[in-house]
Backbone as JSON Lines, residues from 0, in Angstrom:
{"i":0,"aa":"X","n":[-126.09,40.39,107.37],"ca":[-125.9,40.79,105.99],"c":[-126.44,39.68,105.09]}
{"i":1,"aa":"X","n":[-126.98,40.13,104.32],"ca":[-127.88,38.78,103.26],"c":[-127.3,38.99,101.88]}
{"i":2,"aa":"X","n":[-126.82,38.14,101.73],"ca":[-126.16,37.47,100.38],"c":[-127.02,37.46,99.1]}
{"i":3,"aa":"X","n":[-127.05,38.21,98.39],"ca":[-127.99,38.1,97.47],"c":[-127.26,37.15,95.95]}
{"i":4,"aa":"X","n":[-128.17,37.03,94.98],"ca":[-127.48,36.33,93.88],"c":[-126.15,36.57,93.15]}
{"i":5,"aa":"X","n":[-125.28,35.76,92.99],"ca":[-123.96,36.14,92.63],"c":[-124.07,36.52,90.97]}
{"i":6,"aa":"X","n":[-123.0,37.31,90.13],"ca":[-123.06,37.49,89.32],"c":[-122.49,35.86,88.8]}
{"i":7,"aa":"X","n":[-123.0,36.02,87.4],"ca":[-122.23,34.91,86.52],"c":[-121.35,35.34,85.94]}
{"i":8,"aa":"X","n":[-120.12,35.0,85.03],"ca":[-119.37,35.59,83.99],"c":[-119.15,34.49,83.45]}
{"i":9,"aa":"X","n":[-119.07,33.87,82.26],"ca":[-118.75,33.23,81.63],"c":[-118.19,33.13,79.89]}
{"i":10,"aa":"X","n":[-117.4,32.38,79.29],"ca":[-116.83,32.91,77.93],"c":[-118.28,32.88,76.97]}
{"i":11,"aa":"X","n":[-118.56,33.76,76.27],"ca":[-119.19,33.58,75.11],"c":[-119.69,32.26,74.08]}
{"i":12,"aa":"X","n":[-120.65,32.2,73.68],"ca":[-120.57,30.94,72.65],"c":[-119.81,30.95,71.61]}
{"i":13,"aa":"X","n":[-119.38,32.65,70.66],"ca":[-118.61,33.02,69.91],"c":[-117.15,32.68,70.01]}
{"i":14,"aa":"X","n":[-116.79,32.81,71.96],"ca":[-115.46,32.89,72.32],"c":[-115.42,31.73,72.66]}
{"i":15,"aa":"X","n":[-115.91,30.42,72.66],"ca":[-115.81,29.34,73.5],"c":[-115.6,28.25,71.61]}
{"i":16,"aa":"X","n":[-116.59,29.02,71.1],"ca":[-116.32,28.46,69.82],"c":[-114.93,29.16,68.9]}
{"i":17,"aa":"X","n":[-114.32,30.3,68.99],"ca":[-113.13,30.42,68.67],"c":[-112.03,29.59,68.93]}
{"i":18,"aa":"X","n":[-111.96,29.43,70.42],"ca":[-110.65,28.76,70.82],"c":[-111.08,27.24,70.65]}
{"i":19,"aa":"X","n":[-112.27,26.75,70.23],"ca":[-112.48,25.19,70.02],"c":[-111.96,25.15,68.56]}
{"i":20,"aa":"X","n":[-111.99,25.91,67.91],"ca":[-111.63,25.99,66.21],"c":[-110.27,26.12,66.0]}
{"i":21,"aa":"X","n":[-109.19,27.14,67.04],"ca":[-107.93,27.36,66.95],"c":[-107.47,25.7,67.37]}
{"i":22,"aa":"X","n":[-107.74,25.16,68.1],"ca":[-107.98,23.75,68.53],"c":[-107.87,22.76,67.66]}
{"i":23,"aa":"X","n":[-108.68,22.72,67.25],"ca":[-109.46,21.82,65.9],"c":[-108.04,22.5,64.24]}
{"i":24,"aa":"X","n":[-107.98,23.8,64.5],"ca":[-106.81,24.11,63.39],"c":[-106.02,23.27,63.65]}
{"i":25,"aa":"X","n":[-105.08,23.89,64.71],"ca":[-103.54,22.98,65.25],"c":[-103.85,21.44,65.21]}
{"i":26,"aa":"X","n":[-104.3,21.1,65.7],"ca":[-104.57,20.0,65.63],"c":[-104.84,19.2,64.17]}
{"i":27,"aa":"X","n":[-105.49,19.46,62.82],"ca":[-105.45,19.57,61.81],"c":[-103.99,19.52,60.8]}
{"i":28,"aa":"X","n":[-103.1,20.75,61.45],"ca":[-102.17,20.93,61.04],"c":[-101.09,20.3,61.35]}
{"i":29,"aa":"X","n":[-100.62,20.1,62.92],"ca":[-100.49,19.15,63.63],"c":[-100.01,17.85,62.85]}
{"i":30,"aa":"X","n":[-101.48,16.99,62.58],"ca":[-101.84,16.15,61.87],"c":[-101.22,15.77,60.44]}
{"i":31,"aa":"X","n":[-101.46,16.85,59.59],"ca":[-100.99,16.72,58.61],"c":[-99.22,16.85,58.19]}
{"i":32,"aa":"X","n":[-98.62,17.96,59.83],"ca":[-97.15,17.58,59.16],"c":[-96.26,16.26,59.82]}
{"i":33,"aa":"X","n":[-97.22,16.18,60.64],"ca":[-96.94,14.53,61.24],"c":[-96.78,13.43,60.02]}
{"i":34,"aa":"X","n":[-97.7,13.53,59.39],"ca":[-97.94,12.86,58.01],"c":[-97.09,12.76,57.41]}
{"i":35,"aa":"X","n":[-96.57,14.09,56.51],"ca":[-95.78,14.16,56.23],"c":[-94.28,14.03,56.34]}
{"i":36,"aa":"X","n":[-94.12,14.1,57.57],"ca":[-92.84,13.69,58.29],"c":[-92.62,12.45,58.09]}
{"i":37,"aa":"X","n":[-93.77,11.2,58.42],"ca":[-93.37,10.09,58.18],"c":[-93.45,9.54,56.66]}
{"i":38,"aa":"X","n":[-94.23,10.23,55.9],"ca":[-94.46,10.0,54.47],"c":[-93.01,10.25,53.94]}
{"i":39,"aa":"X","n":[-92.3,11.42,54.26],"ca":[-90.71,11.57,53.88],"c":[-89.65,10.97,54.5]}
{"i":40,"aa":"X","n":[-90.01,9.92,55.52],"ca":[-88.84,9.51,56.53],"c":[-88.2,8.42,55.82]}
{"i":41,"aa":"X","n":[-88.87,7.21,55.5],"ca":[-88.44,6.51,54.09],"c":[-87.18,6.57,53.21]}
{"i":42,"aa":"X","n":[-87.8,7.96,52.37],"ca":[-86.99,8.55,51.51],"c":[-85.39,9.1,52.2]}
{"i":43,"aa":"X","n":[-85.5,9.71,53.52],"ca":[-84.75,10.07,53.93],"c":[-83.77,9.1,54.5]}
{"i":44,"aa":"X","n":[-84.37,7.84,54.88],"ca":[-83.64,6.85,54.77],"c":[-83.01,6.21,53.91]}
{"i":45,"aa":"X","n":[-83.74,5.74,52.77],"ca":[-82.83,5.42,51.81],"c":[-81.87,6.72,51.18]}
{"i":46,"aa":"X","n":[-81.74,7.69,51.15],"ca":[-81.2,8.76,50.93],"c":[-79.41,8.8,51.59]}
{"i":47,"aa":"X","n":[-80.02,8.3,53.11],"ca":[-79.08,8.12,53.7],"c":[-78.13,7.06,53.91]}
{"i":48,"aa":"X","n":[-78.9,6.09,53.23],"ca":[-77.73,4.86,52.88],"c":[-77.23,5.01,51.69]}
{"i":49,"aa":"X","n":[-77.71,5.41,50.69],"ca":[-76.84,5.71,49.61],"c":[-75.89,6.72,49.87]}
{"i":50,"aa":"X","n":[-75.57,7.69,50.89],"ca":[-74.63,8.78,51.17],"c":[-73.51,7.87,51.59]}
{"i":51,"aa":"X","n":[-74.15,7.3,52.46],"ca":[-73.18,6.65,53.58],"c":[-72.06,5.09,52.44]}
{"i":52,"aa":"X","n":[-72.89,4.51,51.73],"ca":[-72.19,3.6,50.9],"c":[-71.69,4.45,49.34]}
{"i":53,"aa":"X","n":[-72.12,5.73,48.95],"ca":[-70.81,6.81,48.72],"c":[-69.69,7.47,49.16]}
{"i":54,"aa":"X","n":[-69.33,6.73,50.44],"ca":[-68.63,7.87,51.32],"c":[-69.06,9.19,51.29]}
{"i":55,"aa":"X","n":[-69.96,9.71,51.31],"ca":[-70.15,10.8,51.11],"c":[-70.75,11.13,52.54]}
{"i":56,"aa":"X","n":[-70.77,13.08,52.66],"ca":[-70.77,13.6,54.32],"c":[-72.43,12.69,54.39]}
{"i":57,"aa":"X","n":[-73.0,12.71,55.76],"ca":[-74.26,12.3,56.22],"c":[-75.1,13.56,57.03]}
{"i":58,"aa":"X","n":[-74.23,14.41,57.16],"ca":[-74.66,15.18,58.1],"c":[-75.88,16.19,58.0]}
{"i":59,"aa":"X","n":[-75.64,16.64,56.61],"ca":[-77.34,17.06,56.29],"c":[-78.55,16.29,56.52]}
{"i":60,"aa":"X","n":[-77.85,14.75,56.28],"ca":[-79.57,14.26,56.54],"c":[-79.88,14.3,57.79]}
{"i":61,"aa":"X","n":[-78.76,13.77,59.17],"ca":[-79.23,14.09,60.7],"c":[-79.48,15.27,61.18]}
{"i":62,"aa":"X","n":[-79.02,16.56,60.41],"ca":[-79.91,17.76,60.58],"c":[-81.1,17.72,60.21]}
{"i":63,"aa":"X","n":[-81.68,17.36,59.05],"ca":[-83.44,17.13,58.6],"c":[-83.84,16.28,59.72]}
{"i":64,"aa":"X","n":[-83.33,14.65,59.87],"ca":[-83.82,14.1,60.9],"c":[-83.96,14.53,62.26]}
{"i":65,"aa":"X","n":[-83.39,15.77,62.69],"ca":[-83.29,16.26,64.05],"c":[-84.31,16.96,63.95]}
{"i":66,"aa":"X","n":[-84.01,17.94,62.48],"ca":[-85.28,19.05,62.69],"c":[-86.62,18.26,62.27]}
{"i":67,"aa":"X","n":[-87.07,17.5,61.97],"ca":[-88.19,16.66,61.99],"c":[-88.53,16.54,63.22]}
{"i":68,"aa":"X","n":[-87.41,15.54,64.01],"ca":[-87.85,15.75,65.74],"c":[-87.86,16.69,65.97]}
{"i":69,"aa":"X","n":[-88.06,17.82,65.76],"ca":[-88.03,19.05,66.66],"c":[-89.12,19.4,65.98]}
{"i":70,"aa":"X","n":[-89.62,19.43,65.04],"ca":[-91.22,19.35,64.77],"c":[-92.2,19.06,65.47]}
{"i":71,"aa":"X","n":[-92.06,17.34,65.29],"ca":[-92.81,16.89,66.02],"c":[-93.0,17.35,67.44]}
{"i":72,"aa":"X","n":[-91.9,17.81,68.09],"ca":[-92.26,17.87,69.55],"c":[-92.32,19.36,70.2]}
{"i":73,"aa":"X","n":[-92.05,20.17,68.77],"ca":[-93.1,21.77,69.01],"c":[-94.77,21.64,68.66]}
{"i":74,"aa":"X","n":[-94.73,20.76,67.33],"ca":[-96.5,20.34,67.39],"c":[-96.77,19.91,68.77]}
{"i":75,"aa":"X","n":[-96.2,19.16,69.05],"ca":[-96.9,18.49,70.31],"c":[-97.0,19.44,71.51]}
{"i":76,"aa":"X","n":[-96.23,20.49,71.51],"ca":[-96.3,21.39,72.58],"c":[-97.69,21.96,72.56]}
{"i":77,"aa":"X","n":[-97.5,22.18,71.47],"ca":[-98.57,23.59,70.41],"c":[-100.01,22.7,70.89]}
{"i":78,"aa":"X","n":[-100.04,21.32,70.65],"ca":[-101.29,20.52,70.76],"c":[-101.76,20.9,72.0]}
{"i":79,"aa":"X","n":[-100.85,20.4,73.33],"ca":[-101.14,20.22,74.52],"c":[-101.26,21.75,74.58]}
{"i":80,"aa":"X","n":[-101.19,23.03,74.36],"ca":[-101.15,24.35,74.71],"c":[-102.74,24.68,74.23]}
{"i":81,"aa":"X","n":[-103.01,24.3,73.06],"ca":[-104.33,25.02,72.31],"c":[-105.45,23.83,73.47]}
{"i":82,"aa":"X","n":[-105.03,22.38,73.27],"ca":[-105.63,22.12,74.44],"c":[-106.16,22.19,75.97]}
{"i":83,"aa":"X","n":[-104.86,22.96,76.36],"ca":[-105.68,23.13,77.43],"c":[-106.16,24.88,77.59]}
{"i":84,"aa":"X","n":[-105.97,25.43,76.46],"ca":[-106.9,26.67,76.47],"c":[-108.3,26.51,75.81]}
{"i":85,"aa":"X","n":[-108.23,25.29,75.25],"ca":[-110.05,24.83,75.41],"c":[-110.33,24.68,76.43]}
{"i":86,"aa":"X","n":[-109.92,23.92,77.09],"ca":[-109.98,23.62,78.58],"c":[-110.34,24.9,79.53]}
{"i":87,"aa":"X","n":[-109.57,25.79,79.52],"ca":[-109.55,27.14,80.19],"c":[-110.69,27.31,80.08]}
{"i":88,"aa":"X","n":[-111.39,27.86,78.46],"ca":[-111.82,28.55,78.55],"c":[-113.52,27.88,78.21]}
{"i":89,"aa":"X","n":[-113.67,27.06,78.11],"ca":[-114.79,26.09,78.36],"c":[-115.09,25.71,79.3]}
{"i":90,"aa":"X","n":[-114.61,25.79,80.76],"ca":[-114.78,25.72,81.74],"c":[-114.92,26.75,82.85]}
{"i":91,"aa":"X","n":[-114.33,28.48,81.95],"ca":[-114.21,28.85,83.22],"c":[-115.48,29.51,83.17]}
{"i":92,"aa":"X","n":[-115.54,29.8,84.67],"ca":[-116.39,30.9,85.38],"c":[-115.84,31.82,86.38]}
{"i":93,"aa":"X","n":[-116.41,32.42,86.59],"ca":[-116.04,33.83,87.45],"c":[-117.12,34.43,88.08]}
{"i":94,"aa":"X","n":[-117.69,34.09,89.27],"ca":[-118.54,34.19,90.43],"c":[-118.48,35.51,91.39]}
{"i":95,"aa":"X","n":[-119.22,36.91,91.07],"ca":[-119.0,37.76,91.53],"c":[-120.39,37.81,92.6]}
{"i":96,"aa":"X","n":[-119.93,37.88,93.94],"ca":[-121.04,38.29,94.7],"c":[-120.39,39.67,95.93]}
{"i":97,"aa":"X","n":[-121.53,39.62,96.94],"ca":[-121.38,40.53,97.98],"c":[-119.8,40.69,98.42]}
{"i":98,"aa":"X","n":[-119.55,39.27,98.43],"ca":[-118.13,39.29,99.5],"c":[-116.93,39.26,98.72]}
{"i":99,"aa":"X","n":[-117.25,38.93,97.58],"ca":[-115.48,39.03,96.69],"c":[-116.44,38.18,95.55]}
{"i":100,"aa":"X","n":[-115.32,38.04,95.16],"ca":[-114.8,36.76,93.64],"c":[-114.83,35.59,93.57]}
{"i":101,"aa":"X","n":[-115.01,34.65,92.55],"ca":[-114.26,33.35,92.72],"c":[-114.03,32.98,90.94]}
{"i":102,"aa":"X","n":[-112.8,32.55,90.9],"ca":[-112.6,31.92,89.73],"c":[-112.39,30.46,89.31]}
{"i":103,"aa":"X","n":[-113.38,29.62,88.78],"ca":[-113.57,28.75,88.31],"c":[-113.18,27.88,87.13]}
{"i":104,"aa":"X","n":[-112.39,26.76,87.21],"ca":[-112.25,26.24,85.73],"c":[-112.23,24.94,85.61]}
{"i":105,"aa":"X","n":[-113.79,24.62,85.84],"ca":[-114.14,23.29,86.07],"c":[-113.59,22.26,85.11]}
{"i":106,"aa":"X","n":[-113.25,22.5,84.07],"ca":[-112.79,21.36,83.13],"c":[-111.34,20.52,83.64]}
{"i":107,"aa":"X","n":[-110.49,22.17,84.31],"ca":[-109.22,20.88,84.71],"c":[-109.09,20.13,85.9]}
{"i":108,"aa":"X","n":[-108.57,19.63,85.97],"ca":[-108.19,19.08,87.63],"c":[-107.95,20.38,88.79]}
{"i":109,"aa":"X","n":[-107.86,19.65,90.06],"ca":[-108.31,20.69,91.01],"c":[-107.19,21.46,91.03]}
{"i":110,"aa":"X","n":[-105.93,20.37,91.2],"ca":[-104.54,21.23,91.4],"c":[-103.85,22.17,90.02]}
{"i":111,"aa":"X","n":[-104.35,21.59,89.02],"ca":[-104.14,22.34,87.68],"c":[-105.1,23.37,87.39]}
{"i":112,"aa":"X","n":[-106.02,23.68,88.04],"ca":[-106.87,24.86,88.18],"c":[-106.05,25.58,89.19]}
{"i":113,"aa":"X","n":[-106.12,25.19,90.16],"ca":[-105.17,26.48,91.13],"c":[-104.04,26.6,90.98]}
{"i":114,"aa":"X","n":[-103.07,26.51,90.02],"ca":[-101.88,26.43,89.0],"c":[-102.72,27.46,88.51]}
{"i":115,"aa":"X","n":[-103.54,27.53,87.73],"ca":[-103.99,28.3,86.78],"c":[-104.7,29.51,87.14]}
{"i":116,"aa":"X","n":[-105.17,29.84,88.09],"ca":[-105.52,30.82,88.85],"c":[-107.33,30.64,89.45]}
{"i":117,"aa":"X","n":[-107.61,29.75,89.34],"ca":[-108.52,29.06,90.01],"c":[-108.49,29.58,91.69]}
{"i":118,"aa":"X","n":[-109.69,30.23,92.14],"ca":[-109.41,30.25,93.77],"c":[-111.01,31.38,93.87]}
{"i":119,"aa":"X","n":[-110.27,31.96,95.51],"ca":[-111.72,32.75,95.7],"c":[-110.92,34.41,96.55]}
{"i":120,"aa":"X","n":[-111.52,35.08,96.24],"ca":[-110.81,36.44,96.88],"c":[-111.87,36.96,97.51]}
{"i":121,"aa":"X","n":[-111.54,38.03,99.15],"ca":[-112.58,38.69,99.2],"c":[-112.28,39.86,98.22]}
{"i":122,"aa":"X","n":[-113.26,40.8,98.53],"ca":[-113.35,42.45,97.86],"c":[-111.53,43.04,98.84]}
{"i":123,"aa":"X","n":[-111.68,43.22,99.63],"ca":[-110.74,43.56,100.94],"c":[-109.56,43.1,100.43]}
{"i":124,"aa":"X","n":[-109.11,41.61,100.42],"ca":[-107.88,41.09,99.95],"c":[-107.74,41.57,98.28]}
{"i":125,"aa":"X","n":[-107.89,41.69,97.69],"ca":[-107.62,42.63,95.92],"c":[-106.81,43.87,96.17]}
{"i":126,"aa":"X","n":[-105.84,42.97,95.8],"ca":[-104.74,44.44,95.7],"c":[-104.4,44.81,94.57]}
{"i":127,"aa":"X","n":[-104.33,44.23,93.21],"ca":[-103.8,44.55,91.74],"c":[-104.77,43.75,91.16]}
{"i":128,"aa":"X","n":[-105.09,44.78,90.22],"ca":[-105.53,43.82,88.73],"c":[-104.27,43.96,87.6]}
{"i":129,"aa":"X","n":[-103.87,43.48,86.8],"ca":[-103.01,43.6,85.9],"c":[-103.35,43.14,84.29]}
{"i":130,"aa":"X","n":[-102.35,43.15,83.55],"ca":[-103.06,42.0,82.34],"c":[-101.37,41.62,82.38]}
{"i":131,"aa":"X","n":[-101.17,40.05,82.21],"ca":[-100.41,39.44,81.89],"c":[-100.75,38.32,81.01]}
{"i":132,"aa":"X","n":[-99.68,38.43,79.58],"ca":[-100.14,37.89,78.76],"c":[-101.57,38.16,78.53]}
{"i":133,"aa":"X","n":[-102.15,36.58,77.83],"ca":[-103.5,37.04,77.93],"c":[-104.54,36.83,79.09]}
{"i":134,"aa":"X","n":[-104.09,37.09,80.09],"ca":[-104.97,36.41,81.11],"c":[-105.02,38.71,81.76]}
{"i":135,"aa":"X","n":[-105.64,38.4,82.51],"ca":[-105.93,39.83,83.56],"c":[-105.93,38.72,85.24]}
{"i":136,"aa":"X","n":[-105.01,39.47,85.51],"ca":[-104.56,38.88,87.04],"c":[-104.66,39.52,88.1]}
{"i":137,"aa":"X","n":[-105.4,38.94,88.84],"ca":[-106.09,39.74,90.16],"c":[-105.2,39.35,91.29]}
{"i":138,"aa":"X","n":[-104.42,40.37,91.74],"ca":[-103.47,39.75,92.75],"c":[-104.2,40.18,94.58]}
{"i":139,"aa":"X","n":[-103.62,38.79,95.15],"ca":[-104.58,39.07,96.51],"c":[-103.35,40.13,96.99]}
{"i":140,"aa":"X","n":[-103.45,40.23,98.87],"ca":[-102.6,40.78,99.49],"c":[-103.28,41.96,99.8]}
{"i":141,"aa":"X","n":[-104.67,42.68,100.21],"ca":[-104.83,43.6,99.89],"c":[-104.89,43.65,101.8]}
{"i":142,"aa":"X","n":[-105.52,42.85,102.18],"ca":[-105.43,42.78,104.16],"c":[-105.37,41.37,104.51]}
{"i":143,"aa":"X","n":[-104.06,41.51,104.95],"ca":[-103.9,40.26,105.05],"c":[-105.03,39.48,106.21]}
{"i":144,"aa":"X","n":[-105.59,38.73,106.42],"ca":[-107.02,38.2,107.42],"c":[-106.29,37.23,108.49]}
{"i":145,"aa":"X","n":[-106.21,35.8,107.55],"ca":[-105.84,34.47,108.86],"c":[-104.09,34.2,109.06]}
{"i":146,"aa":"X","n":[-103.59,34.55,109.76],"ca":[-102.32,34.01,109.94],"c":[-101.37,34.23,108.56]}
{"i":147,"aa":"X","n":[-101.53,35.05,108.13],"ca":[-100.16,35.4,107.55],"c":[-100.8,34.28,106.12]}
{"i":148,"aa":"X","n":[-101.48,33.78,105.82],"ca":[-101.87,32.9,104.71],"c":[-102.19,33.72,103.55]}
{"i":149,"aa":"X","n":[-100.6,33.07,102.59],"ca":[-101.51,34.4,100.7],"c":[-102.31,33.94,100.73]}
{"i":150,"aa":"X","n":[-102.53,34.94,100.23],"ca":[-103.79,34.95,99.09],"c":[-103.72,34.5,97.89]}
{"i":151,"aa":"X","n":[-104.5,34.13,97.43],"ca":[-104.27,33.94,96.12],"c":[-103.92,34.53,95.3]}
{"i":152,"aa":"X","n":[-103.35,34.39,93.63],"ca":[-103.46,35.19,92.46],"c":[-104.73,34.43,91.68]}
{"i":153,"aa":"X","n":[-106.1,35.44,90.91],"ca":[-106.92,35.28,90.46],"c":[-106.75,35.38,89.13]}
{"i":154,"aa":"X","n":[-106.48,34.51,88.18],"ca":[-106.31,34.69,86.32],"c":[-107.83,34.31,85.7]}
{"i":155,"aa":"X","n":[-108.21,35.3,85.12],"ca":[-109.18,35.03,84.1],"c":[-108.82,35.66,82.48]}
{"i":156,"aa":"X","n":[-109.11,34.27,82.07],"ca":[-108.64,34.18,80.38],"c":[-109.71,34.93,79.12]}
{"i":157,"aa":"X","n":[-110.6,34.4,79.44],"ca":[-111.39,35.17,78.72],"c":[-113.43,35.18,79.47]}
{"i":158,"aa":"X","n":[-114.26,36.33,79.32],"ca":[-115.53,35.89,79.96],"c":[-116.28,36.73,79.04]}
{"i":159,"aa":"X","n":[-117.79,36.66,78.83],"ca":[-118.21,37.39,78.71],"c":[-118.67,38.69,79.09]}
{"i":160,"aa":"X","n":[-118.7,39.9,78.6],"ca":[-118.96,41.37,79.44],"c":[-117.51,41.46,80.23]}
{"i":161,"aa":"X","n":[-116.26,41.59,79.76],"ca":[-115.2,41.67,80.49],"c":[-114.97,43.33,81.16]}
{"i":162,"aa":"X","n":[-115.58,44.02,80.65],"ca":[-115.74,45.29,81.26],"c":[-116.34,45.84,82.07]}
{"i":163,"aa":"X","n":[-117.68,45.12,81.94],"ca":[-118.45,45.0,83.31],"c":[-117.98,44.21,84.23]}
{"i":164,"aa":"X","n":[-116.8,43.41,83.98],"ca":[-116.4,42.41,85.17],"c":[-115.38,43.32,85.53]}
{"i":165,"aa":"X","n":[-114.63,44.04,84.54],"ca":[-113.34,44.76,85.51],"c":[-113.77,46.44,86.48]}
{"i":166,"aa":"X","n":[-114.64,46.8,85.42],"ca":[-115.41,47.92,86.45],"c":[-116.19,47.3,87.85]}
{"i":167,"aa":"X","n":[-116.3,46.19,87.59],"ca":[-117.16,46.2,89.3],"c":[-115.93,45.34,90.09]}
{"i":168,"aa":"X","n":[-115.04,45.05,89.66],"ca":[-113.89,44.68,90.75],"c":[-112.95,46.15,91.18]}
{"i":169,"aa":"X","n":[-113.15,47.16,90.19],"ca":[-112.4,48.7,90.33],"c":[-113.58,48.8,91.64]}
{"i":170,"aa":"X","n":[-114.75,48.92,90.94],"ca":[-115.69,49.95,92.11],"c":[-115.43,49.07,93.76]}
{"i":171,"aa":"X","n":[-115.46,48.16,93.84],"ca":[-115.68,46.84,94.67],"c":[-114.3,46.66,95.76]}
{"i":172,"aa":"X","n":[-113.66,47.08,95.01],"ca":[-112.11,46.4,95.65],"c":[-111.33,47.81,96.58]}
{"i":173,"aa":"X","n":[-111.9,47.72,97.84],"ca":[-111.0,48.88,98.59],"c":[-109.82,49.18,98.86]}
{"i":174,"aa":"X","n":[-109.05,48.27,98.36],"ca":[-107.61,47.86,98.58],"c":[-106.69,47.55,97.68]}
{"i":175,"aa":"X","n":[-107.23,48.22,96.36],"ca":[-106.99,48.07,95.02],"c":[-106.04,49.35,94.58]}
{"i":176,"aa":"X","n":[-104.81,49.2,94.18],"ca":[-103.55,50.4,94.04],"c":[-104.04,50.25,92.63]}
{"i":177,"aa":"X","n":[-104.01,51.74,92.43],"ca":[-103.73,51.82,90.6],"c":[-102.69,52.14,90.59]}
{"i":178,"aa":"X","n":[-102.1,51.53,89.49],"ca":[-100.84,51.99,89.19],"c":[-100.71,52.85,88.02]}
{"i":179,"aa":"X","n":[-99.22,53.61,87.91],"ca":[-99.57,55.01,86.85],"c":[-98.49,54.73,85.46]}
């Protein structure tokens, strides 16, 4: 059997430049209430010594000061999240040939790619496609081959021609349940 050229799939320049901009937003924004947080922390300090040498309650201000920390460290979630969906999606690929699949996402590390659904399927092993969240998830299990070893789950986030990629894993995949 001769292997001919694999398909490519890859995100768009449009789509590769979207999620670099949602990126570049948060991050922006990010930025600026960081700023602000510490531009008001000051105030909130002296605020709070004058309460405290009024006898007066304190407790509103360690609610602002809490919810400040809790700012900061949902931005920071939000950072590391939009980050590594640049990551995702600037890196990935999706390698369709004769024998199955492979999903690619060269930007992260090896083990944080196959966390992420990074791997290789045949046609044979494809038992579900799904959409979760925003990813479409190709679940293996379709015959099982070496010793009882899963298969993988296959996530792709975003590619170009995503319809031509999910029609030729429908036509392709013998072991593929639709569900109703």
């Amino acid at each position: 059997m001769s292997v001919g050229t694999p398909l490519v799939f890859r995100p768009s320049f449009a789509q590769r430049a979207m999620a670099m901009l949602l990126f570049a937003g948060s991050w922006m924004v990010g930025v600026r209430a960081l700023a602000q947080i510490m531009e008001r922390l000051p105030i909130l300090r002296a605020s709070l010594k004058v309460a405290e040498s009024a006898g007066e309650p304190t407790w509103s201000f360690w609610i602002a000061v809490a919810a400040a920390f809790g700012a900061v460290v949902a931005g920071s979630l939000l950072l590391l999240g939009t980050l590594l969906g640049v990551l995702m999606v600037e890196g990935s690929q999706v390698l369709v040939d004769e024998l199955g699949l492979a999903v690619e996402h060269n930007a992260l590390p090896a083990p944080l790619a196959r966390k992420f659904g990074a791997g290789r399927l045949l046609w044979k092993q494809v038992s579900r496609l799904e959409r979760s969240g925003p990813f479409f998830l190709l679940r293996g299990g379709g015959d099982p081959g070496d010793g009882g070893r899963k298969d993988p789950n296959l996530r792709i986030l975003l590619v170009d021609e995503l319809e031509r990629l999910i029609l030729t894993i429908l036509e392709r995949s013998p072991n593929l349940k639709q569900e109703e």
